[in-house]
Coordinates of C-alpha atoms and ligand atoms in Angstrom, one line a residue:
M487 CA -164.5 85.5 63.5
A488 CA -163.7 82.0 62.2
I489 CA -166.1 79.1 62.8
V490 CA -164.8 75.9 63.3
A491 CA -167.1 72.7 63.3
S492 CA -166.0 68.8 63.4
A493 CA -167.6 65.8 62.6
P494 CA -166.5 62.1 63.6
G495 CA -165.5 59.0 61.5
K496 CA -167.4 55.8 61.7
V497 CA -167.1 52.0 62.1
L498 CA -170.0 49.9 61.0
M499 CA -170.2 47.2 63.6
T500 CA -173.4 45.3 62.3
G501 CA -175.7 45.4 59.4
G502 CA -173.1 45.6 56.5
Y503 CA -175.3 45.0 53.2
L504 CA -178.5 44.4 55.1
I505 CA -178.6 48.2 56.2
L506 CA -179.0 49.1 52.4
E507 CA -182.7 47.9 52.6
R508 CA -185.2 49.4 55.0
P509 CA -186.1 48.5 57.5
N510 CA -182.8 46.7 58.3
P511 CA -180.8 48.2 61.2
G512 CA -177.0 48.8 61.6
L513 CA -175.2 49.6 64.8
V514 CA -172.7 52.2 64.0
L515 CA -170.0 53.6 66.5
S516 CA -168.5 57.1 65.8
T517 CA -164.8 57.7 66.6
N518 CA -162.4 60.0 67.9
A519 CA -161.2 60.6 64.7
R520 CA -162.6 63.8 63.6
F521 CA -162.8 66.0 60.5
Y522 CA -162.5 69.7 61.1
A523 CA -163.8 72.6 58.6
I524 CA -162.6 76.1 59.3
I525 CA -164.9 79.0 57.8
K526 CA -164.0 82.6 58.0
P527 CA -164.7 85.7 55.6
L528 CA -162.2 85.8 52.8
H529 CA -162.1 89.7 52.6
H530 CA -162.5 92.3 55.2
Q531 CA -165.1 94.2 53.2
I532 CA -167.5 93.5 50.3
Q533 CA -165.6 93.4 47.1
S534 CA -166.2 95.9 44.5
H535 CA -165.3 93.7 41.8
T536 CA -168.3 91.4 42.6
W537 CA -169.9 93.1 39.8
A538 CA -173.7 93.7 40.5
W539 CA -173.3 91.3 43.4
A540 CA -173.8 88.5 41.2
W541 CA -171.2 86.2 42.4
T542 CA -168.6 85.9 45.3
D543 CA -165.2 84.2 46.0
V544 CA -164.9 80.8 47.8
K545 CA -161.3 79.7 48.7
L546 CA -161.0 76.0 49.7
T547 CA -157.5 75.2 51.6
S548 CA -156.9 71.5 52.2
P549 CA -153.2 71.7 53.9
Q550 CA -152.8 67.9 53.9
L551 CA -153.1 67.8 50.3
S552 CA -151.1 71.0 49.7
R553 CA -154.0 72.0 47.9
E554 CA -155.6 75.6 47.4
S555 CA -158.5 76.2 45.0
M556 CA -160.4 79.5 44.2
Y557 CA -164.1 79.1 42.9
K558 CA -166.8 81.5 41.9
L559 CA -170.1 80.9 43.8
A560 CA -173.2 82.6 41.7
L561 CA -175.5 84.2 44.0
K562 CA -178.5 83.8 42.2
N563 CA -178.6 80.3 40.8
L564 CA -175.7 79.1 43.2
T565 CA -173.6 77.3 40.6
I566 CA -170.1 77.0 41.6
Q567 CA -167.3 77.1 39.2
P568 CA -163.4 76.8 39.5
A569 CA -161.8 80.5 38.9
S570 CA -159.6 78.6 36.5
S571 CA -159.1 75.2 34.7
S572 CA -156.2 74.5 36.5
E573 CA -157.8 74.5 40.2
A574 CA -158.1 71.0 42.0
R575 CA -161.6 69.9 42.5
N576 CA -163.4 68.6 45.5
P577 CA -166.9 67.8 44.6
F578 CA -167.9 67.0 48.3
V579 CA -167.1 70.6 49.5
E580 CA -168.4 72.1 46.4
Y581 CA -171.9 70.3 46.8
A582 CA -171.5 71.1 50.6
V583 CA -171.3 74.6 49.8
Q584 CA -174.0 74.9 47.2
Y585 CA -176.5 73.2 49.2
S586 CA -175.8 74.8 52.5
V587 CA -176.2 78.4 51.0
A588 CA -179.2 77.3 49.1
A589 CA -180.7 76.1 52.5
A590 CA -179.7 79.5 54.0
Y591 CA -181.8 81.2 51.4
A592 CA -184.7 79.0 51.5
T593 CA -185.2 79.4 55.2
F594 CA -184.5 83.0 55.6
D595 CA -186.9 86.3 55.5
D596 CA -186.0 89.1 53.4
N597 CA -184.3 90.9 56.2
K598 CA -182.1 87.8 56.9
K599 CA -181.4 87.3 53.3
D600 CA -180.0 90.8 52.9
L601 CA -177.6 90.0 55.6
L602 CA -176.9 86.7 54.3
Q603 CA -175.9 88.2 51.0
K604 CA -173.7 90.8 52.6
L605 CA -171.7 88.0 54.6
L606 CA -171.5 85.9 51.5
L607 CA -170.1 89.0 49.6
Q608 CA -167.0 89.0 51.7
G609 CA -166.3 85.6 50.2
L610 CA -166.0 82.2 51.9
D611 CA -162.3 81.1 53.1
I612 CA -162.7 77.2 53.9
T613 CA -160.0 75.1 55.3
I614 CA -160.6 71.5 55.8
L615 CA -158.4 69.1 58.2
G616 CA -158.8 65.4 58.8
C617 CA -157.3 63.6 61.8
N618 CA -154.2 61.1 61.0
D619 CA -156.5 58.2 61.8
F620 CA -158.4 58.7 58.4
Y621 CA -155.4 58.1 56.5
S622 CA -152.8 55.1 56.3
Y623 CA -149.4 55.9 57.5
R624 CA -148.1 52.3 57.3
N625 CA -145.9 52.9 54.3
E626 CA -144.5 55.8 56.2
I627 CA -143.7 53.8 59.5
E628 CA -142.2 51.0 57.3
R629 CA -140.1 53.6 55.3
R630 CA -138.9 55.0 58.5
G631 CA -138.0 51.5 60.0
F632 CA -140.5 51.9 63.0
P633 CA -142.2 48.7 64.5
L634 CA -145.9 48.2 63.1
T635 CA -147.4 49.6 66.5
P636 CA -149.6 52.3 67.7
E637 CA -146.7 53.9 69.4
S638 CA -145.2 54.4 66.1
L639 CA -148.3 56.0 64.6
A640 CA -148.4 58.4 67.9
I641 CA -145.2 59.9 66.8
I642 CA -146.5 61.2 63.5
P643 CA -147.3 64.8 63.9
P644 CA -150.9 65.7 64.1
F645 CA -152.7 66.7 60.4
S646 CA -149.8 65.2 58.6
P647 CA -149.6 65.1 54.7
I648 CA -151.7 62.4 53.2
T649 CA -150.3 59.7 51.0
F650 CA -151.6 59.4 47.6
N651 CA -152.0 56.1 46.1
T652 CA -149.8 56.3 43.1
D653 CA -148.3 53.0 43.0
D654 CA -149.7 50.1 41.1
A655 CA -148.7 47.3 43.6
N656 CA -152.3 46.1 44.2
G657 CA -153.7 46.3 40.7
G658 CA -153.9 50.2 40.9
D659 CA -157.2 50.6 39.3
S660 CA -159.7 50.1 42.2
K661 CA -157.6 52.0 44.7
P662 CA -159.0 55.4 46.0
E663 CA -157.1 58.7 45.5
V664 CA -155.6 58.7 49.0
A665 CA -154.5 55.9 51.2
K666 CA -157.2 55.8 53.8
T667 CA -158.3 53.6 56.7
G668 CA -161.9 53.4 55.9
L669 CA -163.5 55.6 58.6
G670 CA -165.5 57.5 56.2
S671 CA -163.3 60.5 55.5
S672 CA -165.7 61.9 52.7
A673 CA -168.7 61.7 54.9
A674 CA -167.1 63.3 57.9
M675 CA -165.4 65.8 55.7
T676 CA -168.9 66.8 53.9
T677 CA -170.6 67.1 57.4
A678 CA -168.1 69.2 58.9
V679 CA -168.3 71.6 56.2
V680 CA -172.0 71.7 56.1
A681 CA -172.2 72.3 59.5
A682 CA -169.6 74.9 60.0
L683 CA -171.3 76.8 57.0
L684 CA -174.8 76.5 58.3
H685 CA -173.6 77.7 61.6
Y686 CA -171.5 80.8 60.1
L687 CA -174.5 81.8 58.1
D688 CA -176.8 81.5 61.0
V689 CA -179.1 78.8 59.8
V690 CA -178.2 76.6 62.9
K691 CA -176.8 77.0 66.2
L692 CA -174.6 74.1 66.9
S693 CA -173.6 73.0 70.5
S694 CA -170.0 71.8 71.6
S695 CA -169.5 68.5 72.9
K696 CA -167.7 69.9 76.1
D697 CA -170.7 71.9 77.4
Q698 CA -173.6 69.0 77.5
Q699 CA -174.6 65.7 78.7
E700 CA -177.7 65.5 76.4
R701 CA -177.9 67.2 73.0
K702 CA -180.6 70.1 72.8
D703 CA -179.7 71.0 69.1
I704 CA -181.5 68.0 67.6
A705 CA -183.6 70.0 65.0
D706 CA -180.3 71.6 64.1
L707 CA -178.7 68.4 63.6
D708 CA -181.5 67.2 61.5
M709 CA -180.8 70.1 59.2
V710 CA -177.3 69.4 59.1
H711 CA -178.1 65.9 58.2
K712 CA -180.3 66.6 55.3
I713 CA -178.1 68.8 53.7
A714 CA -174.9 66.7 54.4
Q715 CA -176.5 63.4 53.2
T716 CA -177.8 65.1 50.1
A717 CA -174.4 66.6 49.1
H718 CA -172.6 63.5 49.8
C719 CA -174.8 61.3 47.7
I720 CA -174.3 63.8 44.7
A721 CA -170.7 64.0 45.2
Q722 CA -170.4 60.2 45.4
G723 CA -172.7 59.9 42.5
K724 CA -174.5 57.2 44.5
V725 CA -176.9 56.6 47.1
G726 CA -175.5 54.4 49.8
S727 CA -177.2 53.5 53.0
G728 CA -176.0 56.7 54.3
F729 CA -174.8 55.3 57.8
D730 CA -171.5 57.2 57.6
V731 CA -173.2 60.7 57.1
S732 CA -175.5 59.8 60.0
S733 CA -172.9 58.7 62.3
A734 CA -171.0 61.8 61.4
V735 CA -173.9 64.1 62.4
Y736 CA -175.5 62.4 65.3
G737 CA -172.7 60.2 66.6
S738 CA -173.1 56.4 67.5
H739 CA -176.2 55.1 66.9
R740 CA -178.7 52.4 65.7
Y741 CA -179.3 53.4 62.0
V742 CA -182.2 52.5 59.8
R743 CA -181.7 54.1 56.3
F744 CA -183.6 57.0 54.8
S745 CA -186.0 56.1 51.9
P746 CA -183.8 57.1 48.7
E747 CA -187.0 58.9 47.2
V748 CA -186.4 61.8 49.5
I749 CA -183.6 63.0 47.3
S750 CA -184.9 61.9 44.1
S751 CA -185.4 65.6 43.0
T752 CA -181.7 66.3 43.2
Q753 CA -180.8 63.6 40.9
I754 CA -182.9 65.6 38.1
A755 CA -181.6 68.7 39.6
A756 CA -178.0 68.0 38.4
N757 CA -179.5 68.1 34.9
V758 CA -182.5 70.3 34.8
L759 CA -183.9 71.8 38.0
P760 CA -182.2 75.0 39.5
L761 CA -180.9 74.4 43.2
P762 CA -182.9 77.0 44.6
E763 CA -186.2 75.0 43.7
V764 CA -184.7 71.7 44.5
I765 CA -183.7 72.7 48.1
T766 CA -187.3 73.3 49.2
D767 CA -188.0 69.8 48.2
I768 CA -185.0 68.1 50.3
L769 CA -186.0 70.4 53.3
N770 CA -189.6 69.5 53.5
G771 CA -189.1 66.0 52.3
N772 CA -189.9 63.0 54.5
W773 CA -186.6 62.1 56.0
D774 CA -187.4 58.8 57.5
H775 CA -184.2 57.5 58.7
D776 CA -184.3 56.2 62.3
R777 CA -181.6 56.6 64.9
T778 CA -182.0 55.0 68.3
E779 CA -179.4 55.7 70.9
F780 CA -176.7 53.3 71.1
S781 CA -173.0 53.0 72.2
L782 CA -170.7 50.3 73.6
P783 CA -171.2 49.2 77.2
P784 CA -169.0 50.8 79.7
L785 CA -165.3 49.5 80.3
M786 CA -165.4 48.1 76.7
S787 CA -163.2 49.5 74.1
L788 CA -163.3 49.5 70.4
L789 CA -160.1 48.6 68.5
L790 CA -159.5 48.9 64.7
G791 CA -156.6 47.2 62.8
E792 CA -155.3 48.1 59.4
P793 CA -154.2 44.7 57.6
G794 CA -152.6 46.6 54.8
T795 CA -153.7 44.5 52.1
G796 CA -154.6 47.5 50.0
G797 CA -158.3 47.9 50.6
S798 CA -161.4 46.7 48.7
S799 CA -163.6 48.7 46.7
T800 CA -167.4 48.9 48.6
P801 CA -169.4 49.7 45.3
S802 CA -168.0 46.4 43.7
M803 CA -168.6 44.3 46.7
V804 CA -172.1 45.6 46.7
G805 CA -172.8 45.2 43.1
A806 CA -171.8 41.3 43.7
V807 CA -174.0 40.7 46.6
K808 CA -176.9 42.5 44.7
K809 CA -176.2 40.1 41.6
W810 CA -176.1 37.0 43.9
Q811 CA -179.5 38.2 45.3
K812 CA -181.2 38.3 42.0
S813 CA -179.4 35.0 40.9
D814 CA -180.4 32.8 43.6
P815 CA -183.3 34.5 45.5
E816 CA -184.2 31.6 47.7
K817 CA -180.9 30.8 49.1
S818 CA -179.8 34.6 49.3
L819 CA -183.0 35.3 51.4
D820 CA -182.3 32.6 53.8
T821 CA -178.6 33.6 54.5
W822 CA -180.0 37.4 54.6
I823 CA -182.6 36.5 57.2
R824 CA -180.1 34.4 59.4
L825 CA -177.5 37.1 59.3
S826 CA -180.2 39.6 60.5
E827 CA -181.1 37.5 63.2
A828 CA -177.6 37.3 64.3
N829 CA -177.2 41.0 64.1
S830 CA -180.3 41.7 66.3
A831 CA -178.9 39.0 68.9
L832 CA -175.9 41.0 69.2
E833 CA -177.8 44.1 69.5
V834 CA -180.2 42.6 72.2
Q835 CA -177.0 41.3 74.3
L836 CA -175.2 44.7 74.0
N837 CA -178.4 46.5 75.1
L838 CA -178.8 44.1 78.1
L839 CA -175.1 44.6 79.0
R840 CA -175.7 48.3 79.0
K841 CA -178.8 47.9 81.4
L842 CA -177.1 45.8 83.7
A843 CA -173.9 48.2 84.0
K844 CA -176.6 50.9 84.9
E845 CA -178.5 48.6 87.3
Q846 CA -175.9 46.5 89.0
W847 CA -172.8 48.5 88.5
D848 CA -170.6 46.5 91.2
A849 CA -171.2 43.2 89.8
Y850 CA -170.9 44.3 86.2
K851 CA -167.5 46.0 86.8
S852 CA -166.1 42.9 88.7
V853 CA -167.2 40.6 86.1
I854 CA -165.6 42.6 83.2
E855 CA -162.6 43.2 85.0
G856 CA -162.4 39.5 86.0
C857 CA -163.1 38.5 82.1
S858 CA -160.5 40.8 80.9
I859 CA -157.7 38.7 81.9
L860 CA -159.4 35.4 81.0
R861 CA -160.1 33.6 77.6
S862 CA -163.8 33.5 77.1
D863 CA -164.1 29.9 77.7
K864 CA -162.9 30.6 81.4
W865 CA -165.6 33.5 81.8
I866 CA -168.2 31.3 83.3
E867 CA -165.7 30.7 86.3
Q868 CA -166.6 34.5 87.5
A869 CA -170.2 33.6 87.8
S870 CA -170.1 33.2 91.6
E871 CA -173.4 35.1 92.5
P872 CA -176.8 35.6 90.2
N873 CA -176.0 39.1 89.4
K874 CA -172.5 38.4 88.0
G875 CA -174.0 35.2 86.2
A876 CA -176.5 37.4 84.2
V877 CA -173.4 39.9 83.1
I878 CA -171.4 36.7 81.9
Q879 CA -174.6 35.1 80.1
A880 CA -174.9 38.4 78.3
L881 CA -171.1 38.4 77.4
L882 CA -171.1 35.0 76.0
G883 CA -174.4 35.6 74.3
A884 CA -173.0 38.6 72.6
K885 CA -169.8 36.4 71.5
D886 CA -172.0 33.7 70.2
A887 CA -173.9 36.4 68.1
M888 CA -170.8 37.7 66.7
L889 CA -169.5 34.1 65.7
G890 CA -173.0 33.8 63.8
I891 CA -172.7 37.0 62.2
R892 CA -169.0 36.2 60.8
Y893 CA -170.3 32.8 59.7
H894 CA -172.9 34.2 57.7
M895 CA -171.0 37.1 56.5
R896 CA -168.5 34.6 55.1
L897 CA -171.4 32.5 53.5
M898 CA -172.6 35.7 51.7
G899 CA -169.3 36.3 50.4
E900 CA -168.5 32.9 49.2
A901 CA -171.9 32.8 47.5
A902 CA -171.5 36.0 45.9
G903 CA -167.9 35.5 44.9
V904 CA -166.6 38.4 46.8
P905 CA -164.0 38.0 50.0
I906 CA -166.4 39.7 52.7
E907 CA -164.2 38.0 55.3
P908 CA -161.4 36.8 53.4
E909 CA -159.3 33.6 54.6
S910 CA -156.3 35.9 55.9
Q911 CA -159.0 37.9 58.1
T912 CA -160.8 34.6 59.3
Q913 CA -157.5 33.2 60.8
L914 CA -156.5 36.7 62.5
L915 CA -160.0 37.1 63.7
D916 CA -160.3 33.5 64.9
A917 CA -156.9 34.2 67.0
T918 CA -158.1 37.6 68.2
M919 CA -161.5 36.1 69.4
N920 CA -159.3 33.3 71.3
L921 CA -157.4 35.9 73.3
E922 CA -157.9 37.0 77.0
G923 CA -160.6 39.8 77.4
V924 CA -161.9 39.9 73.8
L925 CA -165.5 40.0 73.2
L926 CA -165.9 40.6 69.5
A927 CA -163.9 40.6 66.3
G928 CA -164.9 41.0 63.2
V929 CA -164.9 43.1 59.7
P930 CA -166.6 46.3 59.8
G931 CA -168.9 47.6 56.9
A932 CA -168.7 45.8 53.8
G933 CA -165.7 43.8 55.1
G934 CA -163.0 42.8 52.5
F935 CA -159.2 44.0 53.1
D936 CA -160.2 47.3 54.5
A937 CA -159.9 46.8 58.2
V938 CA -160.9 44.7 61.1
F939 CA -162.3 45.5 64.5
A940 CA -162.3 44.1 68.1
V941 CA -164.2 45.1 71.1
T942 CA -162.1 44.4 74.4
L943 CA -163.0 44.2 78.0
G944 CA -161.2 46.4 80.5
D945 CA -157.6 47.0 80.0
S946 CA -157.0 44.0 77.8
S947 CA -156.5 45.9 74.3
S948 CA -152.8 45.7 74.5
N949 CA -152.8 42.1 74.3
V950 CA -154.8 42.3 70.8
T951 CA -152.5 45.0 69.8
K952 CA -149.4 42.5 70.1
I953 CA -151.1 39.7 68.5
W954 CA -152.2 42.1 65.4
S955 CA -148.6 43.2 65.3
S956 CA -147.3 39.6 64.8
F957 CA -150.0 39.1 62.1
N958 CA -148.5 42.3 60.4
V959 CA -151.7 44.3 61.4
L960 CA -151.4 47.7 62.4
A961 CA -153.6 48.8 65.5
L962 CA -154.9 52.3 64.9
L963 CA -155.2 54.8 67.6
V964 CA -158.8 55.2 67.2
K965 CA -161.3 54.7 70.1
E966 CA -165.2 55.0 70.1
D967 CA -166.5 58.4 70.9
P968 CA -170.3 58.7 70.6
F969 CA -170.5 62.5 70.1
G970 CA -171.6 63.5 66.8
V971 CA -171.0 66.9 64.9
S972 CA -169.7 69.6 67.2
L973 CA -169.0 73.3 67.2
E974 CA -165.1 73.6 68.2
S975 CA -163.6 76.9 70.0
A976 CA -160.6 76.9 67.9
D977 CA -158.6 75.7 65.0
P978 CA -157.6 72.2 66.0
R979 CA -153.8 72.9 65.0
T980 CA -153.5 75.8 67.6
N981 CA -155.4 73.3 70.1
E982 CA -152.6 71.1 69.5
I983 CA -149.9 73.7 70.2
T984 CA -151.9 75.0 73.4
S985 CA -152.2 71.2 74.9
A986 CA -148.4 70.7 74.1
V987 CA -147.5 74.0 76.0
S988 CA -149.8 73.3 78.8
S989 CA -148.3 69.7 79.3
I990 CA -144.8 71.1 79.8
H991 CA -144.3 70.8 83.4
I992 CA -142.7 73.9 85.1
E993 CA -141.1 72.9 88.4
Ligands
ADP1645 N1 -158.1 66.0 53.7 C1 -158.7 66.0 52.7 N2 -158.6 67.1 51.9 C2 -159.5 67.0 50.8 N3 -160.2 65.7 50.4 C3 -160.2 64.8 51.1 C4 -159.4 64.8 52.4 N4 -159.8 63.7 53.0 C5 -160.5 62.9 52.1 N5 -160.6 63.6 51.1 C6 -161.6 63.1 49.8 O1 -162.4 62.0 50.3 C7 -162.1 60.9 49.4 C8 -162.1 59.6 50.2 O2 -163.5 59.4 50.7 P1 -164.2 58.0 50.9 O3 -164.0 57.1 49.7 O4 -165.6 58.3 51.2 O5 -163.2 57.3 51.7 P2 -163.3 56.7 53.3 O6 -163.4 55.2 53.1 O7 -162.6 57.4 54.4 O8 -165.0 57.1 53.5 C9 -160.8 61.0 49.0 O9 -160.8 60.4 47.7 C10 -160.8 62.7 48.7 O10 -161.4 63.0 47.7
DP6_1646 C1 -172.0 47.4 52.3 C2 -172.6 48.6 53.1 O1 -173.7 48.3 53.6 C3 -171.4 49.2 54.3 C4 -170.4 49.5 53.6 O2 -169.6 50.1 54.9 P1 -168.1 50.6 54.7 O3 -167.7 51.2 56.2 O4 -167.2 49.3 54.0 O5 -168.3 51.8 53.8 P2 -167.1 52.4 52.9 O6 -166.4 53.6 53.8 O7 -168.2 53.2 51.8 O8 -166.2 51.6 52.3 C5 -172.8 49.7 52.2 C6 -173.8 50.9 52.6 O9 -174.2 50.8 53.6 O10 -173.8 52.1 51.9

């Protein structure tokens, strides 16, 4: 039977750059854009040609890239090799397979190892699918002559083919392989494959998002996290803060990074140590990342916009900021501290709003609805009673904190010589923050030309969508969804068909 798992894409709302250093936190929101991995046996029976049971076949299909690759996985040392030199490579999935299988061998007793061996000898058939929201369809919309609106995006069929970045319009060299929106497709892809494989091999028992309020599979999620984070770092060839993998696993949260030493044995491993030895270090390592529950307060929506300027290279922006920290330690530390203070101020206000929503729902709801049709300079007029006043103070506090974050992010960019909040985004974000019902607007993650985000109150997001269109910014269909990695009941392509069929109304 096929096992299907999914993992969400992310938006880093606060903590860009600072989150690279412990113990600075970042607020990361997971989204309803999900990556799916489908795993089933490749053969009905154990293949006789898997001589001496030394290796097994792995087939990887990526329909959106029209790619199908065959690999050989050696069952002793778990090396993976393309079956022929012409196969397309996907290092994220390759490491995900190697490390997941290694984790299974490392955790099983002899009896379970035998069963594992038999299951593996049937081969692995892996299909990966990413929601459209991970990829840019801006060119496609323009090519079809549609308006630059979310309604146009909604017409594009689910799991559509992905545009490759082949043109040199933006200098070419720093552009990623595929046209993406910055939601963390590689982290979600790696996490979905690891989760599906670990579940398929019986290392973890994942639960599905539908059947729970509170997750009970935390230890299993930790296992998925260790393996996905390790595979992702090696495939990327760099150790970032890991907030993207963490949110793909745990969903929206407040993240403090893991100490990079925990995966140091893998860096030697790629050259010297065999994987079955390294995996024990990974599994027993001191994974000290911190994740505290966090999600947007009720009646607030996350909105993302694609400015379409071609994206920025995160590693080179990070490099420039690090260089600046070295060259001007005093000033950079000052900016760093002020930015960190603004980040915590926003966190405090958002947590306060969540608390007020719980404790005084009626006042909270009435203020949010009232403010959703007013610009923020008019919000104070809603403070007719103390309960409402507290909500308004927290809203204004959050907005102020966001202005502080943007100011210090801009300073950091200017000092480091990289456009963290480029001038074109500044105008757009100022205009956005002045609209009715807009609480926050900023550049997520590393900033640059990748994307912009806004947090809106009540039903006010259509205002934002309109103004973004006039700035030539495409509002995406993505929403916050705080749920992390999940077991799915079926191939998402069949779900789409089922829901389309059930939505047909028979009179
Ligand atoms: N559907 C897919 N099939 C295969 N590989 C994919 C798919 N989607 C993304 N990838 C891989 O992930 C890479 C993008 O990852 P990354 O640079 O982390 O982007 P993001 O900003 O979305 O995190 C692509 O270059 C490609 O190698
Ligand atoms: C600078 C950073 O702190 C945040 C980068 O966030 P993005 O969301 O911009 O990330 P990419 O998907 O890799 O482009 C680097 C990090 O935390 O690793």
